[in-house]
């Protein structure tokens, strides 16, 4: 009897990291280009929108090529998303500091939109109060960036104000007051 031995051709960690960074860079460029395309269409600048559409197609091709390249490597890497409360809290704390530094006139960009959808909103429904509190603080900072965003998430802050623990309620109340001070009552 001859046994069959399979050998995995492993990439070193730095090569894997380079691929991940390149893919992340392409994803950010793709989000930014899509955002610019939406603005061009809204301003009816269709010639520039056409150029941006071509760039989006090109970036999608690069993205799929990178994904295929990663898939074709003989090692199967399992990406484990850390969702323990300590990691989420650290991420939200960094996000909160970032949001405090972002210029109010700049508004929310595509990168921050991604952070809001993947980190802040899920953080508000987390079972750990410290994570929820930091997510509410982040949501409050986001609300100061855009009146439209603030009005879209007003009901969420009001729900937190009604049902959460006292510390989280106070953070939601502070966020609401900050938004009223910036945008007024409408």
mmCIF file with all atom_site columns, C-alpha atoms in Angstrom:
data_model
loop_
_atom_site.group_PDB
_atom_site.id
_atom_site.type_symbol
_atom_site.label_atom_id
_atom_site.label_alt_id
_atom_site.label_comp_id
_atom_site.label_asym_id
_atom_site.label_entity_id
_atom_site.label_seq_id
_atom_site.pdbx_PDB_ins_code
_atom_site.Cartn_x
_atom_site.Cartn_y
_atom_site.Cartn_z
_atom_site.occupancy
_atom_site.B_iso_or_equiv
_atom_site.pdbx_formal_charge
_atom_site.auth_seq_id
_atom_site.auth_comp_id
_atom_site.auth_asym_id
_atom_site.auth_atom_id
_atom_site.pdbx_PDB_model_num
ATOM 1   C CA . UNK A 1 1   ? 0.000   0.000  0.000   1.00 0.00 ? 1   UNK A CA 1
ATOM 2   C CA . UNK A 1 2   ? 1.346   3.412  -0.987  1.00 0.00 ? 2   UNK A CA 1
ATOM 3   C CA . UNK A 1 3   ? 0.047   6.392  0.913   1.00 0.00 ? 3   UNK A CA 1
ATOM 4   C CA . UNK A 1 4   ? -0.689  9.616  -0.829  1.00 0.00 ? 4   UNK A CA 1
ATOM 5   C CA . UNK A 1 5   ? 0.937   12.629 0.745   1.00 0.00 ? 5   UNK A CA 1
ATOM 6   C CA . UNK A 1 6   ? -0.366  16.063 -0.039  1.00 0.00 ? 6   UNK A CA 1
ATOM 7   C CA . UNK A 1 7   ? 1.997   18.959 0.287   1.00 0.00 ? 7   UNK A CA 1
ATOM 8   C CA . UNK A 1 8   ? 0.693   22.459 0.687   1.00 0.00 ? 8   UNK A CA 1
ATOM 9   C CA . UNK A 1 9   ? 2.790   25.114 -0.950  1.00 0.00 ? 9   UNK A CA 1
ATOM 10  C CA . UNK A 1 10  ? 2.618   27.765 1.745   1.00 0.00 ? 10  UNK A CA 1
ATOM 11  C CA . UNK A 1 11  ? 3.119   31.443 1.160   1.00 0.00 ? 11  UNK A CA 1
ATOM 12  C CA . UNK A 1 12  ? 4.982   33.309 3.814   1.00 0.00 ? 12  UNK A CA 1
ATOM 13  C CA . UNK A 1 13  ? 3.065   35.689 6.046   1.00 0.00 ? 13  UNK A CA 1
ATOM 14  C CA . UNK A 1 14  ? 4.506   38.830 4.450   1.00 0.00 ? 14  UNK A CA 1
ATOM 15  C CA . UNK A 1 15  ? 3.300   37.789 0.968   1.00 0.00 ? 15  UNK A CA 1
ATOM 16  C CA . UNK A 1 16  ? -0.171  37.057 2.294   1.00 0.00 ? 16  UNK A CA 1
ATOM 17  C CA . UNK A 1 17  ? -0.197  40.420 4.076   1.00 0.00 ? 17  UNK A CA 1
ATOM 18  C CA . UNK A 1 18  ? 0.889   42.214 0.873   1.00 0.00 ? 18  UNK A CA 1
ATOM 19  C CA . UNK A 1 19  ? -1.993  40.593 -1.028  1.00 0.00 ? 19  UNK A CA 1
ATOM 20  C CA . UNK A 1 20  ? -4.467  41.557 1.697   1.00 0.00 ? 20  UNK A CA 1
ATOM 21  C CA . UNK A 1 21  ? -3.234  45.166 1.708   1.00 0.00 ? 21  UNK A CA 1
ATOM 22  C CA . UNK A 1 22  ? -3.393  45.391 -2.083  1.00 0.00 ? 22  UNK A CA 1
ATOM 23  C CA . UNK A 1 23  ? -6.954  44.030 -2.044  1.00 0.00 ? 23  UNK A CA 1
ATOM 24  C CA . UNK A 1 24  ? -7.973  46.468 0.712   1.00 0.00 ? 24  UNK A CA 1
ATOM 25  C CA . UNK A 1 25  ? -6.456  49.359 -1.259  1.00 0.00 ? 25  UNK A CA 1
ATOM 26  C CA . UNK A 1 26  ? -8.415  48.360 -4.372  1.00 0.00 ? 26  UNK A CA 1
ATOM 27  C CA . UNK A 1 27  ? -11.635 48.092 -2.340  1.00 0.00 ? 27  UNK A CA 1
ATOM 28  C CA . UNK A 1 28  ? -11.144 51.613 -0.932  1.00 0.00 ? 28  UNK A CA 1
ATOM 29  C CA . UNK A 1 29  ? -10.391 53.030 -4.403  1.00 0.00 ? 29  UNK A CA 1
ATOM 30  C CA . UNK A 1 30  ? -13.504 51.270 -5.683  1.00 0.00 ? 30  UNK A CA 1
ATOM 31  C CA . UNK A 1 31  ? -15.705 52.799 -2.955  1.00 0.00 ? 31  UNK A CA 1
ATOM 32  C CA . UNK A 1 32  ? -14.230 56.264 -3.550  1.00 0.00 ? 32  UNK A CA 1
ATOM 33  C CA . UNK A 1 33  ? -14.732 55.988 -7.312  1.00 0.00 ? 33  UNK A CA 1
ATOM 34  C CA . UNK A 1 34  ? -18.329 54.818 -6.882  1.00 0.00 ? 34  UNK A CA 1
ATOM 35  C CA . UNK A 1 35  ? -18.944 57.757 -4.547  1.00 0.00 ? 35  UNK A CA 1
ATOM 36  C CA . UNK A 1 36  ? -17.464 60.159 -7.125  1.00 0.00 ? 36  UNK A CA 1
ATOM 37  C CA . UNK A 1 37  ? -19.628 58.539 -9.829  1.00 0.00 ? 37  UNK A CA 1
ATOM 38  C CA . UNK A 1 38  ? -22.781 59.145 -7.771  1.00 0.00 ? 38  UNK A CA 1
ATOM 39  C CA . UNK A 1 39  ? -21.810 62.803 -7.343  1.00 0.00 ? 39  UNK A CA 1
ATOM 40  C CA . UNK A 1 40  ? -21.166 63.196 -11.098 1.00 0.00 ? 40  UNK A CA 1
ATOM 41  C CA . UNK A 1 41  ? -24.525 61.661 -11.963 1.00 0.00 ? 41  UNK A CA 1
ATOM 42  C CA . UNK A 1 42  ? -26.238 63.917 -9.409  1.00 0.00 ? 42  UNK A CA 1
ATOM 43  C CA . UNK A 1 43  ? -24.577 66.961 -11.028 1.00 0.00 ? 43  UNK A CA 1
ATOM 44  C CA . UNK A 1 44  ? -25.386 65.556 -14.498 1.00 0.00 ? 44  UNK A CA 1
ATOM 45  C CA . UNK A 1 45  ? -21.700 65.523 -15.483 1.00 0.00 ? 45  UNK A CA 1
ATOM 46  C CA . UNK A 1 46  ? -22.143 62.456 -17.675 1.00 0.00 ? 46  UNK A CA 1
ATOM 47  C CA . UNK A 1 47  ? -18.829 62.697 -19.543 1.00 0.00 ? 47  UNK A CA 1
ATOM 48  C CA . UNK A 1 48  ? -16.851 62.495 -16.294 1.00 0.00 ? 48  UNK A CA 1
ATOM 49  C CA . UNK A 1 49  ? -19.273 59.821 -15.043 1.00 0.00 ? 49  UNK A CA 1
ATOM 50  C CA . UNK A 1 50  ? -18.462 57.732 -18.120 1.00 0.00 ? 50  UNK A CA 1
ATOM 51  C CA . UNK A 1 51  ? -14.736 57.932 -17.333 1.00 0.00 ? 51  UNK A CA 1
ATOM 52  C CA . UNK A 1 52  ? -15.419 56.954 -13.722 1.00 0.00 ? 52  UNK A CA 1
ATOM 53  C CA . UNK A 1 53  ? -17.580 54.026 -14.863 1.00 0.00 ? 53  UNK A CA 1
ATOM 54  C CA . UNK A 1 54  ? -14.648 52.729 -16.937 1.00 0.00 ? 54  UNK A CA 1
ATOM 55  C CA . UNK A 1 55  ? -12.358 53.089 -13.916 1.00 0.00 ? 55  UNK A CA 1
ATOM 56  C CA . UNK A 1 56  ? -14.853 51.143 -11.779 1.00 0.00 ? 56  UNK A CA 1
ATOM 57  C CA . UNK A 1 57  ? -14.891 48.324 -14.349 1.00 0.00 ? 57  UNK A CA 1
ATOM 58  C CA . UNK A 1 58  ? -11.074 48.314 -14.346 1.00 0.00 ? 58  UNK A CA 1
ATOM 59  C CA . UNK A 1 59  ? -10.910 48.258 -10.529 1.00 0.00 ? 59  UNK A CA 1
ATOM 60  C CA . UNK A 1 60  ? -13.504 45.454 -10.378 1.00 0.00 ? 60  UNK A CA 1
ATOM 61  C CA . UNK A 1 61  ? -11.299 43.452 -12.756 1.00 0.00 ? 61  UNK A CA 1
ATOM 62  C CA . UNK A 1 62  ? -8.226  44.021 -10.604 1.00 0.00 ? 62  UNK A CA 1
ATOM 63  C CA . UNK A 1 63  ? -10.209 43.080 -7.498  1.00 0.00 ? 63  UNK A CA 1
ATOM 64  C CA . UNK A 1 64  ? -11.496 39.840 -9.010  1.00 0.00 ? 64  UNK A CA 1
ATOM 65  C CA . UNK A 1 65  ? -7.977  39.037 -10.245 1.00 0.00 ? 65  UNK A CA 1
ATOM 66  C CA . UNK A 1 66  ? -6.564  39.489 -6.752  1.00 0.00 ? 66  UNK A CA 1
ATOM 67  C CA . UNK A 1 67  ? -9.335  37.373 -5.262  1.00 0.00 ? 67  UNK A CA 1
ATOM 68  C CA . UNK A 1 68  ? -8.703  34.631 -7.830  1.00 0.00 ? 68  UNK A CA 1
ATOM 69  C CA . UNK A 1 69  ? -4.957  34.809 -7.180  1.00 0.00 ? 69  UNK A CA 1
ATOM 70  C CA . UNK A 1 70  ? -5.543  34.376 -3.453  1.00 0.00 ? 70  UNK A CA 1
ATOM 71  C CA . UNK A 1 71  ? -7.967  31.522 -4.153  1.00 0.00 ? 71  UNK A CA 1
ATOM 72  C CA . UNK A 1 72  ? -5.519  29.794 -6.489  1.00 0.00 ? 72  UNK A CA 1
ATOM 73  C CA . UNK A 1 73  ? -2.728  29.703 -3.939  1.00 0.00 ? 73  UNK A CA 1
ATOM 74  C CA . UNK A 1 74  ? -2.494  26.184 -2.611  1.00 0.00 ? 74  UNK A CA 1
ATOM 75  C CA . UNK A 1 75  ? -2.960  27.172 0.994   1.00 0.00 ? 75  UNK A CA 1
ATOM 76  C CA . UNK A 1 76  ? -6.411  27.785 2.271   1.00 0.00 ? 76  UNK A CA 1
ATOM 77  C CA . UNK A 1 77  ? -6.360  30.620 4.716   1.00 0.00 ? 77  UNK A CA 1
ATOM 78  C CA . UNK A 1 78  ? -9.266  31.040 7.047   1.00 0.00 ? 78  UNK A CA 1
ATOM 79  C CA . UNK A 1 79  ? -9.829  34.614 8.040   1.00 0.00 ? 79  UNK A CA 1
ATOM 80  C CA . UNK A 1 80  ? -11.172 34.762 11.553  1.00 0.00 ? 80  UNK A CA 1
ATOM 81  C CA . UNK A 1 81  ? -12.912 37.971 12.399  1.00 0.00 ? 81  UNK A CA 1
ATOM 82  C CA . UNK A 1 82  ? -12.319 38.864 15.985  1.00 0.00 ? 82  UNK A CA 1
ATOM 83  C CA . UNK A 1 83  ? -15.578 39.770 17.615  1.00 0.00 ? 83  UNK A CA 1
ATOM 84  C CA . UNK A 1 84  ? -14.646 39.523 21.266  1.00 0.00 ? 84  UNK A CA 1
ATOM 85  C CA . UNK A 1 85  ? -15.715 42.554 23.319  1.00 0.00 ? 85  UNK A CA 1
ATOM 86  C CA . UNK A 1 86  ? -12.148 43.736 24.019  1.00 0.00 ? 86  UNK A CA 1
ATOM 87  C CA . UNK A 1 87  ? -11.249 43.868 20.320  1.00 0.00 ? 87  UNK A CA 1
ATOM 88  C CA . UNK A 1 88  ? -14.520 45.551 19.350  1.00 0.00 ? 88  UNK A CA 1
ATOM 89  C CA . UNK A 1 89  ? -14.090 48.096 22.134  1.00 0.00 ? 89  UNK A CA 1
ATOM 90  C CA . UNK A 1 90  ? -10.544 48.932 20.990  1.00 0.00 ? 90  UNK A CA 1
ATOM 91  C CA . UNK A 1 91  ? -11.708 49.311 17.382  1.00 0.00 ? 91  UNK A CA 1
ATOM 92  C CA . UNK A 1 92  ? -14.587 51.556 18.420  1.00 0.00 ? 92  UNK A CA 1
ATOM 93  C CA . UNK A 1 93  ? -12.291 53.658 20.626  1.00 0.00 ? 93  UNK A CA 1
ATOM 94  C CA . UNK A 1 94  ? -9.931  54.206 17.679  1.00 0.00 ? 94  UNK A CA 1
ATOM 95  C CA . UNK A 1 95  ? -12.899 55.016 15.461  1.00 0.00 ? 95  UNK A CA 1
ATOM 96  C CA . UNK A 1 96  ? -14.204 57.518 18.026  1.00 0.00 ? 96  UNK A CA 1
ATOM 97  C CA . UNK A 1 97  ? -10.831 59.290 18.153  1.00 0.00 ? 97  UNK A CA 1
ATOM 98  C CA . UNK A 1 98  ? -10.683 59.331 14.348  1.00 0.00 ? 98  UNK A CA 1
ATOM 99  C CA . UNK A 1 99  ? -14.168 60.829 14.121  1.00 0.00 ? 99  UNK A CA 1
ATOM 100 C CA . UNK A 1 100 ? -13.212 63.560 16.596  1.00 0.00 ? 100 UNK A CA 1
ATOM 101 C CA . UNK A 1 101 ? -10.306 64.533 14.309  1.00 0.00 ? 101 UNK A CA 1
ATOM 102 C CA . UNK A 1 102 ? -12.239 64.527 11.022  1.00 0.00 ? 102 UNK A CA 1
ATOM 103 C CA . UNK A 1 103 ? -13.167 67.993 9.827   1.00 0.00 ? 103 UNK A CA 1
ATOM 104 C CA . UNK A 1 104 ? -16.883 68.738 10.124  1.00 0.00 ? 104 UNK A CA 1
ATOM 105 C CA . UNK A 1 105 ? -16.838 70.351 6.682   1.00 0.00 ? 105 UNK A CA 1
ATOM 106 C CA . UNK A 1 106 ? -15.407 67.231 5.033   1.00 0.00 ? 106 UNK A CA 1
ATOM 107 C CA . UNK A 1 107 ? -18.432 65.071 5.823   1.00 0.00 ? 107 UNK A CA 1
ATOM 108 C CA . UNK A 1 108 ? -18.687 61.304 5.712   1.00 0.00 ? 108 UNK A CA 1
ATOM 109 C CA . UNK A 1 109 ? -16.712 59.622 2.964   1.00 0.00 ? 109 UNK A CA 1
ATOM 110 C CA . UNK A 1 110 ? -17.011 56.115 1.570   1.00 0.00 ? 110 UNK A CA 1
ATOM 111 C CA . UNK A 1 111 ? -14.427 54.765 4.014   1.00 0.00 ? 111 UNK A CA 1
ATOM 112 C CA . UNK A 1 112 ? -16.371 56.049 7.004   1.00 0.00 ? 112 UNK A CA 1
ATOM 113 C CA . UNK A 1 113 ? -19.576 54.673 5.483   1.00 0.00 ? 113 UNK A CA 1
ATOM 114 C CA . UNK A 1 114 ? -17.944 51.243 5.505   1.00 0.00 ? 114 UNK A CA 1
ATOM 115 C CA . UNK A 1 115 ? -16.849 51.652 9.128   1.00 0.00 ? 115 UNK A CA 1
ATOM 116 C CA . UNK A 1 116 ? -20.347 52.734 10.134  1.00 0.00 ? 116 UNK A CA 1
ATOM 117 C CA . UNK A 1 117 ? -21.981 49.712 8.480   1.00 0.00 ? 117 UNK A CA 1
ATOM 118 C CA . UNK A 1 118 ? -19.435 47.124 9.614   1.00 0.00 ? 118 UNK A CA 1
ATOM 119 C CA . UNK A 1 119 ? -18.462 48.352 13.083  1.00 0.00 ? 119 UNK A CA 1
ATOM 120 C CA . UNK A 1 120 ? -20.595 51.106 14.602  1.00 0.00 ? 120 UNK A CA 1
ATOM 121 C CA . UNK A 1 121 ? -24.159 49.938 13.821  1.00 0.00 ? 121 UNK A CA 1
ATOM 122 C CA . UNK A 1 122 ? -23.430 46.299 14.832  1.00 0.00 ? 122 UNK A CA 1
ATOM 123 C CA . UNK A 1 123 ? -21.736 47.650 17.983  1.00 0.00 ? 123 UNK A CA 1
ATOM 124 C CA . UNK A 1 124 ? -24.968 49.289 19.089  1.00 0.00 ? 124 UNK A CA 1
ATOM 125 C CA . UNK A 1 125 ? -26.685 45.890 19.219  1.00 0.00 ? 125 UNK A CA 1
ATOM 126 C CA . UNK A 1 126 ? -23.784 44.159 21.017  1.00 0.00 ? 126 UNK A CA 1
ATOM 127 C CA . UNK A 1 127 ? -24.598 42.445 24.307  1.00 0.00 ? 127 UNK A CA 1
ATOM 128 C CA . UNK A 1 128 ? -21.729 44.155 26.166  1.00 0.00 ? 128 UNK A CA 1
ATOM 129 C CA . UNK A 1 129 ? -22.637 47.595 27.578  1.00 0.00 ? 129 UNK A CA 1
ATOM 130 C CA . UNK A 1 130 ? -19.127 49.063 27.150  1.00 0.00 ? 130 UNK A CA 1
ATOM 131 C CA . UNK A 1 131 ? -19.163 48.171 23.440  1.00 0.00 ? 131 UNK A CA 1
ATOM 132 C CA . UNK A 1 132 ? -22.675 49.616 23.022  1.00 0.00 ? 132 UNK A CA 1
ATOM 133 C CA . UNK A 1 133 ? -21.657 52.802 24.813  1.00 0.00 ? 133 UNK A CA 1
ATOM 134 C CA . UNK A 1 134 ? -18.618 53.373 22.591  1.00 0.00 ? 134 UNK A CA 1
ATOM 135 C CA . UNK A 1 135 ? -20.701 52.599 19.477  1.00 0.00 ? 135 UNK A CA 1
ATOM 136 C CA . UNK A 1 136 ? -23.259 55.225 20.568  1.00 0.00 ? 136 UNK A CA 1
ATOM 137 C CA . UNK A 1 137 ? -20.445 57.758 21.075  1.00 0.00 ? 137 UNK A CA 1
ATOM 138 C CA . UNK A 1 138 ? -19.176 56.977 17.558  1.00 0.00 ? 138 UNK A CA 1
ATOM 139 C CA . UNK A 1 139 ? -22.674 57.284 16.104  1.00 0.00 ? 139 UNK A CA 1
ATOM 140 C CA . UNK A 1 140 ? -23.009 60.655 17.817  1.00 0.00 ? 140 UNK A CA 1
ATOM 141 C CA . UNK A 1 141 ? -19.738 61.862 16.251  1.00 0.00 ? 141 UNK A CA 1
ATOM 142 C CA . UNK A 1 142 ? -20.937 60.654 12.836  1.00 0.00 ? 142 UNK A CA 1
ATOM 143 C CA . UNK A 1 143 ? -24.162 62.578 13.324  1.00 0.00 ? 143 UNK A CA 1
ATOM 144 C CA . UNK A 1 144 ? -22.158 65.784 13.728  1.00 0.00 ? 144 UNK A CA 1
ATOM 145 C CA . UNK A 1 145 ? -20.611 65.228 10.294  1.00 0.00 ? 145 UNK A CA 1
ATOM 146 C CA . UNK A 1 146 ? -23.872 65.302 8.360   1.00 0.00 ? 146 UNK A CA 1
ATOM 147 C CA . UNK A 1 147 ? -27.354 66.626 9.113   1.00 0.00 ? 147 UNK A CA 1
ATOM 148 C CA . UNK A 1 148 ? -28.818 63.971 6.802   1.00 0.00 ? 148 UNK A CA 1
ATOM 149 C CA . UNK A 1 149 ? -26.989 61.200 8.690   1.00 0.00 ? 149 UNK A CA 1
ATOM 150 C CA . UNK A 1 150 ? -28.122 62.654 12.018  1.00 0.00 ? 150 UNK A CA 1
ATOM 151 C CA . UNK A 1 151 ? -31.773 62.652 10.940  1.00 0.00 ? 151 UNK A CA 1
ATOM 152 C CA . UNK A 1 152 ? -31.502 59.097 9.544   1.00 0.00 ? 152 UNK A CA 1
ATOM 153 C CA . UNK A 1 153 ? -30.179 57.750 12.861  1.00 0.00 ? 153 UNK A CA 1
ATOM 154 C CA . UNK A 1 154 ? -32.237 59.919 15.213  1.00 0.00 ? 154 UNK A CA 1
ATOM 155 C CA . UNK A 1 155 ? -34.716 57.109 15.925  1.00 0.00 ? 155 UNK A CA 1
ATOM 156 C CA . UNK A 1 156 ? -31.872 54.718 16.767  1.00 0.00 ? 156 UNK A CA 1
ATOM 157 C CA . UNK A 1 157 ? -30.496 57.149 19.360  1.00 0.00 ? 157 UNK A CA 1
ATOM 158 C CA . UNK A 1 158 ? -34.008 57.657 20.755  1.00 0.00 ? 158 UNK A CA 1
ATOM 159 C CA . UNK A 1 159 ? -34.462 53.876 21.078  1.00 0.00 ? 159 UNK A CA 1
ATOM 160 C CA . UNK A 1 160 ? -31.150 53.612 22.939  1.00 0.00 ? 160 UNK A CA 1
ATOM 161 C CA . UNK A 1 161 ? -32.341 56.443 25.180  1.00 0.00 ? 161 UNK A CA 1
ATOM 162 C CA . UNK A 1 162 ? -35.458 54.446 26.092  1.00 0.00 ? 162 UNK A CA 1
ATOM 163 C CA . UNK A 1 163 ? -34.191 50.902 26.607  1.00 0.00 ? 163 UNK A CA 1
ATOM 164 C CA . UNK A 1 164 ? -30.472 50.780 27.425  1.00 0.00 ? 164 UNK A CA 1
ATOM 165 C CA . UNK A 1 165 ? -28.422 51.029 30.616  1.00 0.00 ? 165 UNK A CA 1
ATOM 166 C CA . UNK A 1 166 ? -27.931 54.431 32.247  1.00 0.00 ? 166 UNK A CA 1
ATOM 167 C CA . UNK A 1 167 ? -24.360 55.037 30.996  1.00 0.00 ? 167 UNK A CA 1
ATOM 168 C CA . UNK A 1 168 ? -25.366 54.231 27.411  1.00 0.00 ? 168 UNK A CA 1
ATOM 169 C CA . UNK A 1 169 ? -28.508 56.374 27.772  1.00 0.00 ? 169 UNK A CA 1
ATOM 170 C CA . UNK A 1 170 ? -26.361 59.314 28.889  1.00 0.00 ? 170 UNK A CA 1
ATOM 171 C CA . UNK A 1 171 ? -24.096 58.892 25.852  1.00 0.00 ? 171 UNK A CA 1
ATOM 172 C CA . UNK A 1 172 ? -27.129 58.834 23.544  1.00 0.00 ? 172 UNK A CA 1
ATOM 173 C CA . UNK A 1 173 ? -28.544 61.933 25.239  1.00 0.00 ? 173 UNK A CA 1
ATOM 174 C CA . UNK A 1 174 ? -25.205 63.735 24.883  1.00 0.00 ? 174 UNK A CA 1
ATOM 175 C CA . UNK A 1 175 ? -25.108 62.802 21.177  1.00 0.00 ? 175 UNK A CA 1
ATOM 176 C CA . UNK A 1 176 ? -28.640 64.149 20.683  1.00 0.00 ? 176 UNK A CA 1
ATOM 177 C CA . UNK A 1 177 ? -27.815 67.410 22.470  1.00 0.00 ? 177 UNK A CA 1
ATOM 178 C CA . UNK A 1 178 ? -24.646 67.858 20.406  1.00 0.00 ? 178 UNK A CA 1
ATOM 179 C CA . UNK A 1 179 ? -26.646 67.400 17.206  1.00 0.00 ? 179 UNK A CA 1
ATOM 180 C CA . UNK A 1 180 ? -29.289 69.899 18.341  1.00 0.00 ? 180 UNK A CA 1
ATOM 181 C CA . UNK A 1 181 ? -26.536 72.411 19.154  1.00 0.00 ? 181 UNK A CA 1
ATOM 182 C CA . UNK A 1 182 ? -24.982 71.992 15.690  1.00 0.00 ? 182 UNK A CA 1
ATOM 183 C CA . UNK A 1 183 ? -28.095 71.673 13.497  1.00 0.00 ? 183 UNK A CA 1
ATOM 184 C CA . UNK A 1 184 ? -30.895 73.153 15.611  1.00 0.00 ? 184 UNK A CA 1
ATOM 185 C CA . UNK A 1 185 ? -34.354 71.677 16.139  1.00 0.00 ? 185 UNK A CA 1
ATOM 186 C CA . UNK A 1 186 ? -36.134 70.783 12.914  1.00 0.00 ? 186 UNK A CA 1
#
